[in-house]
Short mmCIF file of C-alpha atoms in Angstrom, two decimals:
data_model
loop_
_atom_site.label_atom_id
_atom_site.label_comp_id
_atom_site.label_asym_id
_atom_site.label_seq_id
_atom_site.Cartn_x
_atom_site.Cartn_y
_atom_site.Cartn_z
CA GLY R 45 -6.61 -12.77 -7.11
CA ALA R 46 -8.75 -9.96 -5.79
CA VAL R 47 -9.13 -7.04 -8.19
CA VAL R 48 -9.69 -3.44 -7.22
CA SER R 49 -10.45 -0.72 -9.74
CA GLN R 50 -10.36 3.06 -9.48
CA HIS R 51 -11.96 5.73 -11.59
CA PRO R 52 -10.83 8.05 -12.97
CA SER R 53 -7.18 7.15 -13.43
CA ARG R 54 -6.23 10.76 -14.02
CA VAL R 55 -8.05 14.03 -13.43
CA ILE R 56 -7.14 17.65 -13.90
CA CYS R 57 -9.35 20.27 -12.33
CA LYS R 58 -9.44 23.94 -11.49
CA SER R 59 -8.78 25.22 -8.02
CA GLY R 60 -11.97 25.38 -5.95
CA THR R 61 -13.78 22.53 -7.64
CA SER R 62 -14.62 19.17 -6.10
CA VAL R 63 -13.40 15.86 -7.44
CA LYS R 64 -14.89 12.43 -6.78
CA ILE R 65 -12.79 9.27 -7.00
CA GLU R 66 -14.39 5.83 -7.05
CA CYS R 67 -12.90 2.62 -5.71
CA ARG R 68 -14.53 -0.68 -6.55
CA SER R 69 -13.82 -4.26 -5.54
CA LEU R 70 -14.62 -6.22 -8.69
CA ASP R 71 -14.72 -9.83 -7.62
CA PHE R 72 -15.18 -9.72 -3.87
CA GLN R 73 -17.04 -7.83 -1.21
CA ALA R 74 -15.09 -5.38 0.89
CA THR R 75 -16.50 -4.19 4.18
CA THR R 76 -13.34 -2.17 4.70
CA MET R 77 -11.47 -0.06 2.19
CA PHE R 78 -8.53 2.25 2.71
CA TRP R 79 -7.58 5.55 1.09
CA TYR R 80 -3.95 6.55 0.72
CA ARG R 81 -2.17 9.55 -0.69
CA GLN R 82 1.34 9.52 -2.09
CA PHE R 83 3.43 12.52 -3.09
CA PRO R 84 6.28 12.07 -5.60
CA LYS R 85 9.15 9.99 -4.23
CA LYS R 86 7.42 9.79 -0.83
CA SER R 87 5.89 6.89 1.02
CA LEU R 88 2.24 5.92 1.20
CA MET R 89 0.22 7.92 3.68
CA LEU R 90 -2.97 6.41 5.03
CA MET R 91 -5.71 9.02 4.98
CA ALA R 92 -8.72 7.11 6.21
CA THR R 93 -10.37 3.75 6.67
CA SER R 94 -13.70 3.43 4.93
CA ASN R 95 -16.28 1.18 6.56
CA GLU R 96 -19.37 -0.01 4.75
CA GLY R 97 -22.49 1.39 6.30
CA SER R 98 -20.74 3.57 8.86
CA LYS R 99 -18.57 6.64 9.13
CA ALA R 100 -15.00 6.58 7.93
CA THR R 101 -12.13 6.69 10.40
CA TYR R 102 -9.68 9.45 9.55
CA GLU R 103 -6.00 9.52 10.40
CA GLN R 104 -4.63 12.33 12.49
CA GLY R 105 -4.20 15.51 10.50
CA VAL R 106 -6.61 14.56 7.71
CA GLU R 107 -9.59 16.91 7.44
CA LYS R 108 -12.79 14.91 7.24
CA ASP R 109 -14.72 17.86 5.80
CA LYS R 110 -12.11 18.24 3.08
CA PHE R 111 -11.92 14.59 2.13
CA LEU R 112 -15.41 13.13 2.15
CA ILE R 113 -15.65 9.37 2.14
CA ASN R 114 -18.76 7.36 1.40
CA HIS R 115 -18.87 3.57 1.51
CA ALA R 116 -22.44 2.91 0.49
CA SER R 117 -22.11 -0.67 -0.69
CA LEU R 118 -19.89 -3.69 -0.19
CA THR R 119 -18.10 -3.03 -3.47
CA LEU R 120 -17.85 0.75 -3.70
CA SER R 121 -16.17 3.49 -1.72
CA THR R 122 -15.83 7.06 -2.93
CA LEU R 123 -13.44 9.82 -1.93
CA THR R 124 -14.46 13.39 -2.71
CA VAL R 125 -11.81 16.07 -2.50
CA THR R 126 -13.81 19.21 -1.82
CA SER R 127 -12.68 22.68 -2.88
CA ALA R 128 -9.46 21.28 -4.26
CA HIS R 129 -6.30 23.38 -4.24
CA PRO R 130 -2.93 22.87 -5.90
CA GLU R 131 -1.50 21.39 -2.70
CA ASP R 132 -4.06 18.57 -3.01
CA SER R 133 -2.39 17.43 -6.22
CA SER R 134 -1.19 13.93 -5.50
CA PHE R 135 -1.56 10.24 -6.31
CA TYR R 136 -4.60 8.84 -4.50
CA ILE R 137 -4.73 5.08 -4.07
CA CYS R 138 -7.41 2.91 -2.53
CA SER R 139 -7.10 -0.61 -1.23
CA ALA R 140 -9.50 -3.25 -0.02
CA ARG R 141 -9.44 -6.41 2.03
CA ASP R 142 -11.15 -9.60 0.90
CA MET R 143 -12.55 -10.90 4.16
CA SER R 144 -13.41 -14.24 2.53
CA GLY R 145 -9.96 -14.61 0.96
CA ARG R 146 -7.09 -16.82 2.08
CA ASP R 147 -5.91 -14.05 4.42
CA PRO R 148 -8.46 -11.40 5.39
CA ASN R 149 -5.57 -9.11 6.36
CA GLU R 150 -4.16 -8.93 2.82
CA GLN R 151 -4.78 -5.61 1.13
CA PHE R 152 -5.20 -5.29 -2.62
CA PHE R 153 -4.57 -1.94 -4.20
CA GLY R 154 -6.39 -0.14 -6.97
CA PRO R 155 -4.34 1.36 -9.81
CA GLY R 156 -4.48 4.86 -8.32
CA THR R 157 -5.83 8.23 -9.42
CA ARG R 158 -3.49 11.06 -10.26
CA LEU R 159 -5.07 14.37 -9.33
CA THR R 160 -3.70 17.64 -10.65
CA VAL R 161 -5.27 20.86 -9.41
CA LEU R 162 -4.46 23.92 -11.47
CA GLN Z 287 10.67 4.71 16.77
CA LYS Z 288 8.86 3.97 13.54
CA GLU Z 289 6.58 0.94 13.65
CA VAL Z 290 7.97 -0.56 10.44
CA GLU Z 291 11.47 0.40 9.38
CA GLN Z 292 13.24 -0.10 6.10
CA ASN Z 293 16.45 1.24 4.64
CA SER Z 294 15.39 3.75 2.01
CA GLY Z 295 18.23 2.84 -0.33
CA PRO Z 296 18.81 3.03 -3.17
CA LEU Z 297 20.13 -0.50 -3.14
CA SER Z 298 22.09 -1.23 -6.30
CA VAL Z 299 22.57 -4.86 -7.31
CA PRO Z 300 24.12 -6.27 -10.49
CA GLU Z 301 21.89 -8.23 -12.81
CA GLY Z 302 21.84 -11.91 -11.94
CA ALA Z 303 22.86 -11.39 -8.32
CA ILE Z 304 20.75 -11.80 -5.17
CA ALA Z 305 19.00 -8.70 -3.83
CA SER Z 306 18.37 -8.72 -0.09
CA LEU Z 307 15.80 -6.37 1.40
CA ASN Z 308 15.30 -6.04 5.14
CA CYS Z 309 12.57 -4.76 7.40
CA THR Z 310 12.14 -4.52 11.17
CA TYR Z 311 8.95 -3.96 13.11
CA SER Z 312 8.20 -2.86 16.64
CA ASP Z 313 4.97 -4.62 17.60
CA ARG Z 314 5.60 -8.13 18.92
CA GLY Z 315 1.92 -8.93 18.42
CA SER Z 316 2.24 -8.63 14.65
CA GLN Z 317 0.57 -11.48 12.83
CA SER Z 318 0.86 -11.07 9.09
CA PHE Z 319 3.73 -9.76 7.01
CA PHE Z 320 3.68 -8.63 3.41
CA TRP Z 321 6.02 -7.44 0.70
CA TYR Z 322 4.70 -5.12 -1.97
CA ARG Z 323 6.44 -3.94 -5.11
CA GLN Z 324 5.75 -0.45 -6.44
CA TYR Z 325 6.96 0.74 -9.81
CA SER Z 326 7.35 4.47 -10.29
CA GLY Z 327 3.98 6.08 -10.95
CA LYS Z 328 2.06 2.89 -10.20
CA SER Z 329 0.24 1.52 -7.17
CA PRO Z 330 1.69 -1.20 -4.92
CA GLU Z 331 1.39 -4.83 -5.97
CA LEU Z 332 1.41 -7.68 -3.44
CA ILE Z 333 4.23 -10.11 -4.17
CA MET Z 334 4.68 -12.13 -0.98
CA SER Z 335 2.97 -12.79 2.32
CA ILE Z 336 4.39 -14.72 5.28
CA TYR Z 337 2.84 -15.64 8.61
CA SER Z 338 5.17 -18.06 10.44
CA ASN Z 339 8.86 -18.17 11.24
CA GLY Z 340 11.17 -19.45 8.55
CA ASP Z 341 11.38 -19.14 4.81
CA LYS Z 342 8.69 -19.02 2.17
CA GLU Z 343 9.68 -19.36 -1.46
CA ASP Z 344 7.76 -18.31 -4.55
CA GLY Z 345 9.70 -18.45 -7.79
CA ARG Z 346 12.69 -16.11 -7.54
CA PHE Z 347 11.37 -14.57 -4.32
CA THR Z 348 11.99 -15.83 -0.79
CA ALA Z 349 10.50 -14.17 2.26
CA GLN Z 350 12.10 -14.82 5.63
CA LEU Z 351 10.49 -14.14 8.99
CA ASN Z 352 12.08 -14.12 12.43
CA LYS Z 353 9.55 -13.10 15.05
CA ALA Z 354 12.01 -13.33 17.94
CA SER Z 355 14.22 -10.73 16.30
CA GLN Z 356 11.26 -8.87 14.80
CA TYR Z 357 12.53 -8.77 11.28
CA VAL Z 358 11.32 -9.87 7.91
CA SER Z 359 13.35 -9.96 4.73
CA LEU Z 360 12.87 -10.50 1.03
CA LEU Z 361 15.46 -12.15 -1.20
CA ILE Z 362 15.27 -11.83 -4.95
CA ARG Z 363 17.41 -14.36 -6.81
CA ASP Z 364 18.72 -13.88 -10.33
CA SER Z 365 17.82 -10.19 -10.21
CA GLN Z 366 16.49 -8.72 -13.43
CA PRO Z 367 16.29 -5.08 -14.54
CA SER Z 368 12.50 -5.44 -14.31
CA ASP Z 369 12.91 -5.96 -10.55
CA SER Z 370 13.99 -2.32 -10.22
CA ALA Z 371 11.26 -0.77 -8.07
CA THR Z 372 10.47 0.32 -4.55
CA TYR Z 373 9.71 -2.56 -2.20
CA LEU Z 374 7.35 -1.90 0.68
CA CYS Z 375 7.30 -4.01 3.80
CA ALA Z 376 3.91 -4.15 5.51
CA VAL Z 377 2.88 -5.57 8.86
CA PHE Z 378 -0.54 -6.33 10.28
CA ALA Z 379 -0.61 -6.11 14.05
CA ALA Z 380 -3.45 -6.95 16.37
CA GLY Z 381 -3.10 -3.61 18.14
CA SER Z 382 -3.11 -1.47 15.02
CA ALA Z 383 -6.85 -0.93 14.88
CA SER Z 384 -7.18 -3.47 12.13
CA LYS Z 385 -4.93 -1.85 9.58
CA ILE Z 386 -1.65 -2.65 7.91
CA ILE Z 387 1.36 -0.51 8.75
CA PHE Z 388 3.66 0.17 5.80
CA GLY Z 389 7.36 0.90 5.87
CA SER Z 390 8.61 3.79 3.81
CA GLY Z 391 10.07 1.44 1.21
CA THR Z 392 13.48 0.50 -0.18
CA ARG Z 393 14.40 1.57 -3.69
CA LEU Z 394 16.06 -1.27 -5.55
CA SER Z 395 18.04 -0.71 -8.73
CA ILE Z 396 19.30 -3.63 -10.80
CA ARG Z 397 22.21 -2.59 -12.97
CA PRO Z 398 22.83 -4.46 -16.22
#
């Protein structure tokens, strides 16, 4: 099946710093990737849709200048949390669709990145 | 009305019994339906997909789809403690700007 990786798996940073999270599709090309955030015991929240070669589409209420998304290649999307604060501490998960797979609508998730901002 | 609705649970089922998880959706144009399993602290894992009315079986899992009633369900036979997780129902609809809509998930607990 399609494999998606994320790096780092866990990061702890000081308030005010920026953190970059990478999402890679390892064995397929992904023109579209998705970034989610999940707080403890809460459901997945879609933050933005990342499109290769164009601007990301952000969900309502998500600050695009706070959460910078770059999808520079067909296998890599990055999410940068700028000037992170403790309230940004969360589990960030990316997913990708394999457009050449059996169902181009299936989404495969990365293992997630746990961000803790002190 | 939420686009994809699930009972949050927790649903407690004895080991060896059948666990039944239900999901309803609002968009009649929905095309693809998925069940994901999420263990605590982990990311979701795709376990079943279904596209046409009826049942689809894969090992101990059976997905059922009824488009007329707009519901999709997941049955887990011979439930094991390792099945304890949150199960997310997800629906892809033509009008959803090309994205999957997730339900909030049902917590399933299998008691020994």
